Amino acid sequence: MSSIKLTKFNIFTILLIPFVWIYELSVVAPILGKIAEAFPNASTFELQLVVVMPFFTSIPFSIISGKLAKKYDKKNLIVLGLLIYGLAGITPFFCHTLPQILVFRLITGIGVGMVLPLPNSIIAELFTGIQREKMLGATTSVANIANVLDSIAVGFILTLGWKYPFLCFIVCIIIMFVAMAGLPKCPPVSQSFDDSNLQTSGKGVPKIVYGLLLFMAANWMFFSFNINNTALFMTTEHIGVPWMIGIAISLPGGISIISGIIFSNFYNKTKHFLVPIAITIFALGYVVMFFTHSFATQCIANCLIGFGSGLIPPYILNLTSQKVELSKRDSAYGIVTAGIHIGFLSSPFIQLFISTVTGIETFRTLYGMCAIGLIICTVISFIAVMRIKKDSIIETA
């Protein structure tokens, strides 16, 4: 743990950065219908690109950012990333063609990727034990708070026209100035200050990092299956009225805020059993969603999905800090946090693949397949935890 003495403002600033983790998605996704009206000749694929384009650059730049943190101060990288994020995010307001918008959305992803892994890396460097668990849980809560607030705010701003929500990216510039004032300096970690209780893993990051990357991507992929399809599902199934759609979409993210807040206490009571418990709750949400025919039960399903999925990211981030030596955590977090956007990006393509192979395109069937997949993951994770527990008992004996 670092000897830097942190003020409340330092801690507030560290936790403020995750506010923009999925900001590029939550601001733009709700305005897609209006963009379609503004560009009637655009194909569905081109319109979808407006939403997912930043992920094509954010994923590699998340990894690059982790590597750059081994040479440069993380504070400076965050400030630069937020500057790119904000300027590129605002620019579509001044664009007149769809290709121009797509180019600046691609550049926006560079800023997103640079910012994505670094708060976790700073937390892992400056905090230990329960404090680290609470801080990592709080980052997930902050990201979901932003998601909920964005969805509400954009709905009102959209009444002015499809361009105006892009001005919301000025928030990234504001956070950049806060970061300049409040983030502590975080220079590269030298090997001499590494954790002595961790085994070294050669020149590269440990193989477990790539397993955690897949775990993170899978969690967000299953999560986005619900978020991306809620509006169409409610419309085709005649569930509720239009104003209820916004509530339904915001519930998983809203409940995930609670997951992040209670993560530390929940983890200390359940340890690695947190994973099968969380996935079970996640799966139960999709089971309820499969059978739902009312807005009330759909809200219950969305709450279960949000609570179960919300417990998993802070667990993955905390496990990364436990399994990776300090000098390699910057690179490790760059890889692991890339899984957030990989999950979002892969979701529509996986859904397309499923419908192409099976010939079934109903949302209810998709939810049923998600439930089956998550139940299988629950069984696998439970067996894995029992094996880990058995091995630890043998080592102790």
CSV table of C-alpha atoms in Angstrom, one decimal:
chain,number,residue,atom,x,y,z
A,1,MET,CA,0.0,0.0,0.0
A,2,SER,CA,1.2,3.5,-0.8
A,3,SER,CA,2.3,5.8,1.9
A,4,ILE,CA,0.4,8.7,0.2
A,5,LYS,CA,-2.0,10.4,2.6
A,6,LEU,CA,-5.3,10.8,0.9
A,7,THR,CA,-7.8,13.5,1.5
A,8,LYS,CA,-11.6,13.1,1.2
A,9,PHE,CA,-11.4,15.1,-2.0
A,10,ASN,CA,-8.7,12.7,-3.4
A,11,ILE,CA,-11.0,9.8,-2.7
A,12,PHE,CA,-14.0,11.6,-4.1
A,13,THR,CA,-12.1,12.3,-7.3
A,14,ILE,CA,-10.9,8.7,-7.7
A,15,LEU,CA,-14.5,7.5,-7.4
A,16,LEU,CA,-15.7,10.2,-9.8
A,17,ILE,CA,-13.8,8.8,-12.8
A,18,PRO,CA,-15.9,5.6,-13.2
A,19,PHE,CA,-18.9,8.0,-13.8
A,20,VAL,CA,-17.8,7.9,-17.5
A,21,TRP,CA,-17.1,4.2,-17.8
A,22,ILE,CA,-20.2,3.5,-19.9
A,23,TYR,CA,-21.2,7.1,-20.5
A,24,GLU,CA,-20.6,6.9,-24.2
A,25,LEU,CA,-23.3,4.1,-24.4
A,26,SER,CA,-25.9,5.5,-22.0
A,27,VAL,CA,-25.9,9.0,-23.6
A,28,VAL,CA,-26.2,7.8,-27.2
A,29,ALA,CA,-28.3,4.6,-27.1
A,30,PRO,CA,-31.5,6.4,-26.2
A,31,ILE,CA,-31.3,8.8,-29.1
A,32,LEU,CA,-30.9,6.2,-31.8
A,33,GLY,CA,-34.5,6.4,-32.9
A,34,LYS,CA,-34.2,10.2,-33.5
A,35,ILE,CA,-30.9,9.7,-35.4
A,36,ALA,CA,-32.8,7.3,-37.6
A,37,GLU,CA,-35.4,10.0,-38.4
A,38,ALA,CA,-32.6,12.5,-39.2
A,39,PHE,CA,-30.9,10.0,-41.6
A,40,PRO,CA,-33.8,8.0,-43.1
A,41,ASN,CA,-31.6,6.5,-45.8
A,42,ALA,CA,-29.2,4.9,-43.2
A,43,SER,CA,-29.4,1.2,-42.7
A,44,THR,CA,-30.0,-0.5,-39.4
A,45,PHE,CA,-26.4,-1.6,-39.3
A,46,GLU,CA,-25.1,1.9,-39.8
A,47,LEU,CA,-27.4,3.2,-37.0
A,48,GLN,CA,-26.2,0.5,-34.7
A,49,LEU,CA,-22.6,1.5,-35.4
A,50,VAL,CA,-23.3,4.9,-33.9
A,51,VAL,CA,-23.8,3.2,-30.6
A,52,VAL,CA,-21.0,0.5,-30.7
A,53,MET,CA,-18.3,2.4,-32.7
A,54,PRO,CA,-16.4,3.6,-29.6
A,55,PHE,CA,-16.0,0.0,-28.5
A,56,PHE,CA,-13.8,-0.8,-31.5
A,57,THR,CA,-11.1,1.6,-30.1
A,58,SER,CA,-11.9,1.5,-26.4
A,59,ILE,CA,-11.0,-2.2,-26.1
A,60,PRO,CA,-7.5,-1.9,-27.6
A,61,PHE,CA,-6.8,1.4,-25.9
A,62,SER,CA,-7.9,0.0,-22.5
A,63,ILE,CA,-5.0,-2.5,-22.9
A,64,ILE,CA,-2.7,0.2,-24.2
A,65,SER,CA,-3.6,2.5,-21.3
A,66,GLY,CA,-2.5,-0.2,-18.9
A,67,LYS,CA,0.8,-0.5,-20.6
A,68,LEU,CA,1.3,3.2,-20.7
A,69,ALA,CA,0.7,3.4,-16.9
A,70,LYS,CA,4.0,1.4,-16.5
A,71,LYS,CA,5.9,4.4,-18.0
A,72,TYR,CA,3.7,7.5,-17.2
A,73,ASP,CA,1.8,8.9,-14.3
A,74,LYS,CA,-1.7,7.5,-14.2
A,75,LYS,CA,-3.1,11.0,-13.3
A,76,ASN,CA,-1.8,12.5,-16.5
A,77,LEU,CA,-3.1,9.6,-18.6
A,78,ILE,CA,-6.6,10.0,-17.1
A,79,VAL,CA,-6.6,13.8,-17.8
A,80,LEU,CA,-5.5,13.2,-21.4
A,81,GLY,CA,-8.1,10.5,-21.8
A,82,LEU,CA,-10.9,12.6,-20.4
A,83,LEU,CA,-9.9,15.5,-22.8
A,84,ILE,CA,-10.1,13.2,-25.8
A,85,TYR,CA,-13.3,11.7,-24.5
A,86,GLY,CA,-15.0,15.0,-24.0
A,87,LEU,CA,-13.9,16.8,-27.2
A,88,ALA,CA,-14.6,13.9,-29.5
A,89,GLY,CA,-17.9,13.1,-27.7
A,90,ILE,CA,-19.2,16.7,-28.2
A,91,THR,CA,-18.1,17.1,-31.8
A,92,PRO,CA,-21.1,15.1,-33.4
A,93,PHE,CA,-23.3,18.0,-32.3
A,94,PHE,CA,-21.6,20.0,-35.2
A,95,CYS,CA,-21.7,17.1,-37.7
A,96,HIS,CA,-24.1,17.0,-40.7
A,97,THR,CA,-23.5,13.5,-42.1
A,98,LEU,CA,-23.6,10.0,-40.5
A,99,PRO,CA,-20.0,9.1,-41.6
A,100,GLN,CA,-18.7,12.3,-39.8
A,101,ILE,CA,-20.5,11.1,-36.6
A,102,LEU,CA,-19.1,7.6,-36.9
A,103,VAL,CA,-15.5,9.0,-37.2
A,104,PHE,CA,-15.8,11.1,-34.0
A,105,ARG,CA,-17.5,8.2,-32.2
A,106,LEU,CA,-14.5,6.1,-33.0
A,107,ILE,CA,-12.2,8.8,-31.6
A,108,THR,CA,-14.4,9.0,-28.5
A,109,GLY,CA,-13.5,5.3,-27.9
A,110,ILE,CA,-9.8,6.2,-27.6
A,111,GLY,CA,-10.6,8.5,-24.6
A,112,VAL,CA,-12.9,5.9,-23.1
A,113,GLY,CA,-10.3,3.2,-23.3
A,114,MET,CA,-7.6,5.4,-21.8
A,115,VAL,CA,-9.8,6.2,-18.8
A,116,LEU,CA,-11.4,2.7,-18.3
A,117,PRO,CA,-8.7,0.7,-16.4
A,118,LEU,CA,-6.9,3.4,-14.4
A,119,PRO,CA,-9.2,4.1,-11.4
A,120,ASN,CA,-9.1,0.4,-10.5
A,121,SER,CA,-5.3,0.4,-10.8
A,122,ILE,CA,-5.0,3.5,-8.6
A,123,ILE,CA,-7.3,1.9,-6.0
A,124,ALA,CA,-5.3,-1.4,-6.0
A,125,GLU,CA,-2.2,0.6,-5.5
A,126,LEU,CA,-3.4,2.9,-2.7
A,127,PHE,CA,-5.7,0.6,-0.8
A,128,THR,CA,-5.6,-2.8,0.7
A,129,GLY,CA,-8.0,-5.3,2.4
A,130,ILE,CA,-11.6,-4.2,3.2
A,131,GLN,CA,-10.9,-0.6,2.1
A,132,ARG,CA,-9.9,-1.9,-1.4
A,133,GLU,CA,-13.0,-4.1,-1.6
A,134,LYS,CA,-15.2,-1.1,-0.6
A,135,MET,CA,-13.6,1.2,-3.1
A,136,LEU,CA,-13.8,-1.4,-6.0
A,137,GLY,CA,-17.4,-2.0,-5.1
A,138,ALA,CA,-18.1,1.7,-5.2
A,139,THR,CA,-16.6,2.1,-8.7
A,140,THR,CA,-19.3,-0.2,-10.0
A,141,SER,CA,-22.0,1.7,-8.1
A,142,VAL,CA,-20.8,5.0,-9.5
A,143,ALA,CA,-20.8,3.7,-13.1
A,144,ASN,CA,-24.4,2.5,-12.7
A,145,ILE,CA,-25.5,5.7,-11.0
A,146,ALA,CA,-24.2,7.5,-14.1
A,147,ASN,CA,-26.1,5.1,-16.3
A,148,VAL,CA,-29.4,5.7,-14.5
A,149,LEU,CA,-29.0,9.5,-14.4
A,150,ASP,CA,-27.9,9.7,-18.1
A,151,SER,CA,-31.0,7.7,-19.2
A,152,ILE,CA,-33.3,10.1,-17.4
A,153,ALA,CA,-31.4,13.3,-18.4
A,154,VAL,CA,-31.1,12.4,-22.1
A,155,GLY,CA,-34.8,11.7,-22.3
A,156,PHE,CA,-35.5,15.3,-21.5
A,157,ILE,CA,-32.7,16.8,-23.6
A,158,LEU,CA,-33.8,14.8,-26.6
A,159,THR,CA,-36.9,17.0,-26.8
A,160,LEU,CA,-34.6,19.7,-28.1
A,161,GLY,CA,-33.4,17.5,-31.0
A,162,TRP,CA,-31.1,14.5,-31.6
A,163,LYS,CA,-27.9,16.6,-31.6
A,164,TYR,CA,-28.3,18.1,-28.1
A,165,PRO,CA,-27.6,15.0,-26.1
A,166,PHE,CA,-24.0,15.0,-27.5
A,167,LEU,CA,-23.4,18.2,-25.5
A,168,CYS,CA,-23.7,16.0,-22.4
A,169,PHE,CA,-20.1,14.9,-23.0
A,170,ILE,CA,-19.1,18.3,-21.6
A,171,VAL,CA,-19.4,16.4,-18.3
A,172,CYS,CA,-16.1,14.6,-19.3
A,173,ILE,CA,-14.4,18.0,-19.5
A,174,ILE,CA,-15.7,19.0,-16.1
A,175,ILE,CA,-14.5,15.7,-14.6
A,176,MET,CA,-11.1,16.3,-16.3
A,177,PHE,CA,-10.7,19.6,-14.4
A,178,VAL,CA,-11.7,17.9,-11.1
A,179,ALA,CA,-9.1,15.2,-11.9
A,180,MET,CA,-6.4,17.8,-12.4
A,181,ALA,CA,-7.1,19.2,-9.0
A,182,GLY,CA,-8.0,16.1,-7.0
A,183,LEU,CA,-6.3,13.0,-8.3
A,184,PRO,CA,-3.1,12.1,-6.4
A,185,LYS,CA,0.0,11.6,-8.5
A,186,CYS,CA,0.4,7.9,-9.3
A,187,PRO,CA,3.8,7.3,-11.0
A,188,PRO,CA,4.7,3.9,-12.4
A,189,VAL,CA,5.3,1.2,-9.8
A,190,SER,CA,8.8,-0.2,-9.6
A,191,GLN,CA,9.5,-3.8,-8.9
A,192,SER,CA,11.3,-2.9,-5.7
A,193,PHE,CA,8.0,-1.8,-4.2
A,194,ASP,CA,6.1,-4.9,-5.3
A,195,ASP,CA,4.1,-7.2,-3.0
A,196,SER,CA,6.3,-9.8,-1.4
A,197,ASN,CA,3.5,-12.3,-0.9
A,198,LEU,CA,2.7,-12.7,-4.6
A,199,GLN,CA,4.4,-15.1,-6.9
A,200,THR,CA,6.0,-13.5,-10.0
A,201,SER,CA,4.7,-14.5,-13.3
A,202,GLY,CA,7.5,-14.0,-15.7
A,203,LYS,CA,7.6,-11.0,-18.1
A,204,GLY,CA,3.9,-11.0,-19.0
A,205,VAL,CA,0.8,-10.9,-16.9
A,206,PRO,CA,-0.4,-14.2,-15.3
A,207,LYS,CA,-2.7,-16.4,-17.4
A,208,ILE,CA,-5.5,-15.9,-14.8
A,209,VAL,CA,-5.8,-12.3,-16.1
A,210,TYR,CA,-7.2,-13.6,-19.5
A,211,GLY,CA,-9.6,-15.9,-17.6
A,212,LEU,CA,-10.8,-12.8,-15.7
A,213,LEU,CA,-11.1,-10.9,-19.0
A,214,LEU,CA,-13.5,-13.6,-20.3
A,215,PHE,CA,-15.4,-13.7,-17.0
A,216,MET,CA,-15.9,-9.9,-17.1
A,217,ALA,CA,-16.9,-10.0,-20.8
A,218,ALA,CA,-19.4,-12.8,-20.2
A,219,ASN,CA,-21.0,-10.9,-17.3
A,220,TRP,CA,-21.6,-7.7,-19.3
A,221,MET,CA,-22.7,-9.7,-22.4
A,222,PHE,CA,-25.5,-11.4,-20.4
A,223,PHE,CA,-26.3,-8.1,-18.8
A,224,SER,CA,-26.6,-6.3,-22.1
A,225,PHE,CA,-28.9,-9.0,-23.6
A,226,ASN,CA,-31.5,-7.6,-21.2
A,227,ILE,CA,-30.7,-3.8,-21.6
A,228,ASN,CA,-30.5,-3.9,-25.4
A,229,ASN,CA,-33.8,-5.8,-25.9
A,230,THR,CA,-36.1,-4.5,-23.1
A,231,ALA,CA,-37.8,-1.8,-25.2
A,232,LEU,CA,-38.5,-4.2,-28.1
A,233,PHE,CA,-39.6,-7.0,-25.8
A,234,MET,CA,-42.1,-4.8,-24.0
A,235,THR,CA,-43.4,-3.5,-27.2
A,236,THR,CA,-43.8,-6.8,-29.0
A,237,GLU,CA,-45.2,-8.5,-25.9
A,238,HIS,CA,-47.6,-5.6,-25.1
A,239,ILE,CA,-46.2,-5.2,-21.6
A,240,GLY,CA,-46.9,-1.9,-20.0
A,241,VAL,CA,-47.2,1.5,-21.7
A,242,PRO,CA,-44.3,3.5,-23.3
A,243,TRP,CA,-43.4,5.6,-20.3
A,244,MET,CA,-42.7,2.3,-18.4
A,245,ILE,CA,-39.9,1.3,-20.8
A,246,GLY,CA,-37.5,3.9,-19.3
A,247,ILE,CA,-38.2,2.6,-15.8
A,248,ALA,CA,-37.6,-1.0,-16.8
A,249,ILE,CA,-34.3,-0.2,-18.6
A,250,SER,CA,-33.0,1.8,-15.6
A,251,LEU,CA,-33.8,-0.9,-13.0
A,252,PRO,CA,-30.9,-3.3,-13.6
A,253,GLY,CA,-28.4,-0.5,-13.4
A,254,GLY,CA,-30.1,1.1,-10.4
A,255,ILE,CA,-30.1,-2.2,-8.4
A,256,SER,CA,-26.5,-2.8,-9.4
A,257,ILE,CA,-25.7,0.4,-7.4
A,258,ILE,CA,-26.8,-1.5,-4.3
A,259,SER,CA,-24.7,-4.5,-5.3
A,260,GLY,CA,-21.6,-2.4,-5.4
A,261,ILE,CA,-22.3,-0.8,-2.0
A,262,ILE,CA,-22.8,-4.1,-0.2
A,263,PHE,CA,-20.1,-6.0,-2.1
A,264,SER,CA,-17.4,-5.7,0.7
A,265,ASN,CA,-19.7,-7.1,3.5
A,266,PHE,CA,-21.2,-9.7,1.2
A,267,TYR,CA,-17.8,-10.9,0.0
A,268,ASN,CA,-16.4,-11.2,3.5
A,269,LYS,CA,-19.3,-13.4,4.5
A,270,THR,CA,-19.4,-15.6,1.4
A,271,LYS,CA,-15.8,-15.4,0.0
A,272,HIS,CA,-15.6,-17.3,-3.3
A,273,PHE,CA,-19.1,-18.6,-2.9
A,274,LEU,CA,-20.2,-15.1,-3.9
A,275,VAL,CA,-19.7,-16.1,-7.5
A,276,PRO,CA,-22.2,-19.0,-7.7
A,277,ILE,CA,-24.6,-17.1,-5.5
A,278,ALA,CA,-24.4,-14.0,-7.8
A,279,ILE,CA,-24.8,-16.1,-10.9
A,280,THR,CA,-27.8,-18.0,-9.4
A,281,ILE,CA,-29.6,-14.7,-8.7
A,282,PHE,CA,-28.6,-13.5,-12.3
A,283,ALA,CA,-30.1,-16.7,-13.8
A,284,LEU,CA,-33.2,-16.5,-11.7
A,285,GLY,CA,-33.8,-13.0,-13.2
A,286,TYR,CA,-33.8,-14.5,-16.7
A,287,VAL,CA,-36.1,-17.3,-15.6
A,288,VAL,CA,-38.6,-14.8,-14.3
A,289,MET,CA,-38.1,-12.7,-17.5
A,290,PHE,CA,-38.9,-15.8,-19.6
A,291,PHE,CA,-42.2,-16.4,-17.9
A,292,THR,CA,-43.2,-12.7,-17.4
A,293,HIS,CA,-46.3,-11.3,-19.0
A,294,SER,CA,-46.7,-8.2,-16.7
A,295,PHE,CA,-44.7,-5.1,-16.0
A,296,ALA,CA,-44.6,-6.0,-12.3
A,297,THR,CA,-42.9,-9.3,-12.8
A,298,GLN,CA,-40.6,-7.8,-15.4
A,299,CYS,CA,-39.5,-5.3,-12.8
A,300,ILE,CA,-38.7,-8.1,-10.4
A,301,ALA,CA,-36.7,-9.9,-13.1
A,302,ASN,CA,-34.7,-6.7,-13.9
A,303,CYS,CA,-34.0,-6.2,-10.2
A,304,LEU,CA,-32.6,-9.8,-9.9
A,305,ILE,CA,-30.6,-9.4,-13.1
A,306,GLY,CA,-29.1,-6.1,-11.8
A,307,PHE,CA,-28.3,-7.4,-8.3
A,308,GLY,CA,-26.7,-10.6,-9.5
A,309,SER,CA,-24.7,-9.1,-12.3
A,310,GLY,CA,-23.7,-6.1,-10.1
A,311,LEU,CA,-21.9,-8.3,-7.6
A,312,ILE,CA,-19.5,-9.8,-10.2
A,313,PRO,CA,-17.4,-6.9,-11.5
A,314,PRO,CA,-16.1,-5.8,-8.1
A,315,TYR,CA,-15.3,-9.4,-7.3
A,316,ILE,CA,-13.3,-9.7,-10.6
A,317,LEU,CA,-11.5,-6.4,-10.0
A,318,ASN,CA,-10.6,-7.4,-6.4
A,319,LEU,CA,-9.4,-10.9,-7.5
A,320,THR,CA,-7.2,-9.2,-10.1
A,321,SER,CA,-5.5,-7.2,-7.3
A,322,GLN,CA,-5.1,-10.4,-5.2
A,323,LYS,CA,-3.6,-12.5,-8.0
A,324,VAL,CA,-1.4,-10.1,-9.8
A,325,GLU,CA,1.8,-8.6,-8.5
A,326,LEU,CA,1.8,-4.8,-8.0
A,327,SER,CA,4.2,-4.0,-10.9
A,328,LYS,CA,1.9,-5.8,-13.4
A,329,ARG,CA,-1.5,-4.6,-12.2
A,330,ASP,CA,-1.7,-1.7,-14.5
A,331,SER,CA,-1.4,-4.0,-17.5
A,332,ALA,CA,-3.7,-6.5,-15.9
A,333,TYR,CA,-6.4,-4.0,-15.2
A,334,GLY,CA,-6.1,-2.7,-18.8
A,335,ILE,CA,-6.9,-6.2,-20.0
A,336,VAL,CA,-9.6,-7.1,-17.5
A,337,THR,CA,-11.6,-3.9,-17.8
A,338,ALA,CA,-11.5,-4.2,-21.6
A,339,GLY,CA,-14.0,-7.1,-20.9
A,340,ILE,CA,-16.7,-4.5,-20.0
A,341,HIS,CA,-16.8,-3.2,-23.5
A,342,ILE,CA,-16.1,-6.5,-25.1
A,343,GLY,CA,-19.3,-7.8,-23.5
A,344,PHE,CA,-21.3,-4.9,-24.8
A,345,LEU,CA,-19.8,-5.1,-28.3
A,346,SER,CA,-20.2,-8.9,-28.6
A,347,SER,CA,-23.9,-9.0,-27.4
A,348,PRO,CA,-25.6,-8.0,-30.6
A,349,PHE,CA,-23.4,-10.2,-32.7
A,350,ILE,CA,-23.9,-13.2,-30.4
A,351,GLN,CA,-27.7,-12.6,-30.5
A,352,LEU,CA,-27.5,-12.4,-34.3
A,353,PHE,CA,-25.6,-15.7,-34.4
A,354,ILE,CA,-28.1,-17.4,-32.2
A,355,SER,CA,-31.0,-16.3,-34.3
A,356,THR,CA,-29.2,-17.3,-37.5
A,357,VAL,CA,-28.3,-20.8,-36.2
A,358,THR,CA,-31.6,-21.6,-34.5
A,359,GLY,CA,-34.0,-19.6,-36.8
A,360,ILE,CA,-35.7,-18.3,-33.6
A,361,GLU,CA,-35.8,-14.6,-33.1
A,362,THR,CA,-38.2,-14.1,-30.2
A,363,PHE,CA,-36.8,-12.3,-27.2
A,364,ARG,CA,-38.5,-14.7,-24.8
A,365,THR,CA,-36.5,-17.6,-26.3
A,366,LEU,CA,-33.3,-15.5,-25.9
A,367,TYR,CA,-34.1,-14.9,-22.3
A,368,GLY,CA,-34.7,-18.6,-21.8
A,369,MET,CA,-31.3,-19.5,-23.4
A,370,CYS,CA,-29.6,-16.9,-21.1
A,371,ALA,CA,-31.2,-18.6,-18.1
A,372,ILE,CA,-30.0,-22.0,-19.2
A,373,GLY,CA,-26.5,-20.6,-19.9
A,374,LEU,CA,-26.3,-18.9,-16.5
A,375,ILE,CA,-27.5,-22.1,-14.7
A,376,ILE,CA,-24.7,-24.0,-16.3
A,377,CYS,CA,-22.3,-21.3,-15.2
A,378,THR,CA,-23.6,-21.6,-11.7
A,379,VAL,CA,-23.0,-25.3,-11.5
A,380,ILE,CA,-19.5,-24.9,-13.0
A,381,SER,CA,-18.6,-22.1,-10.6
A,382,PHE,CA,-19.9,-24.0,-7.6
A,383,ILE,CA,-17.8,-27.0,-8.5
A,384,ALA,CA,-14.7,-24.8,-9.0
A,385,VAL,CA,-15.2,-23.1,-5.6
A,386,MET,CA,-15.6,-26.5,-3.9
A,387,ARG,CA,-12.4,-27.7,-5.5
A,388,ILE,CA,-10.5,-24.5,-4.4
A,389,LYS,CA,-11.8,-25.0,-0.8
A,390,LYS,CA,-10.8,-28.7,-0.9
A,391,ASP,CA,-7.3,-27.8,-2.1
A,392,SER,CA,-6.9,-25.2,0.6
A,393,ILE,CA,-7.9,-27.7,3.3
A,394,ILE,CA,-5.3,-30.2,2.0
A,395,GLU,CA,-2.6,-27.5,2.0
A,396,THR,CA,-3.5,-26.5,5.5
A,397,ALA,CA,-3.4,-30.1,6.7
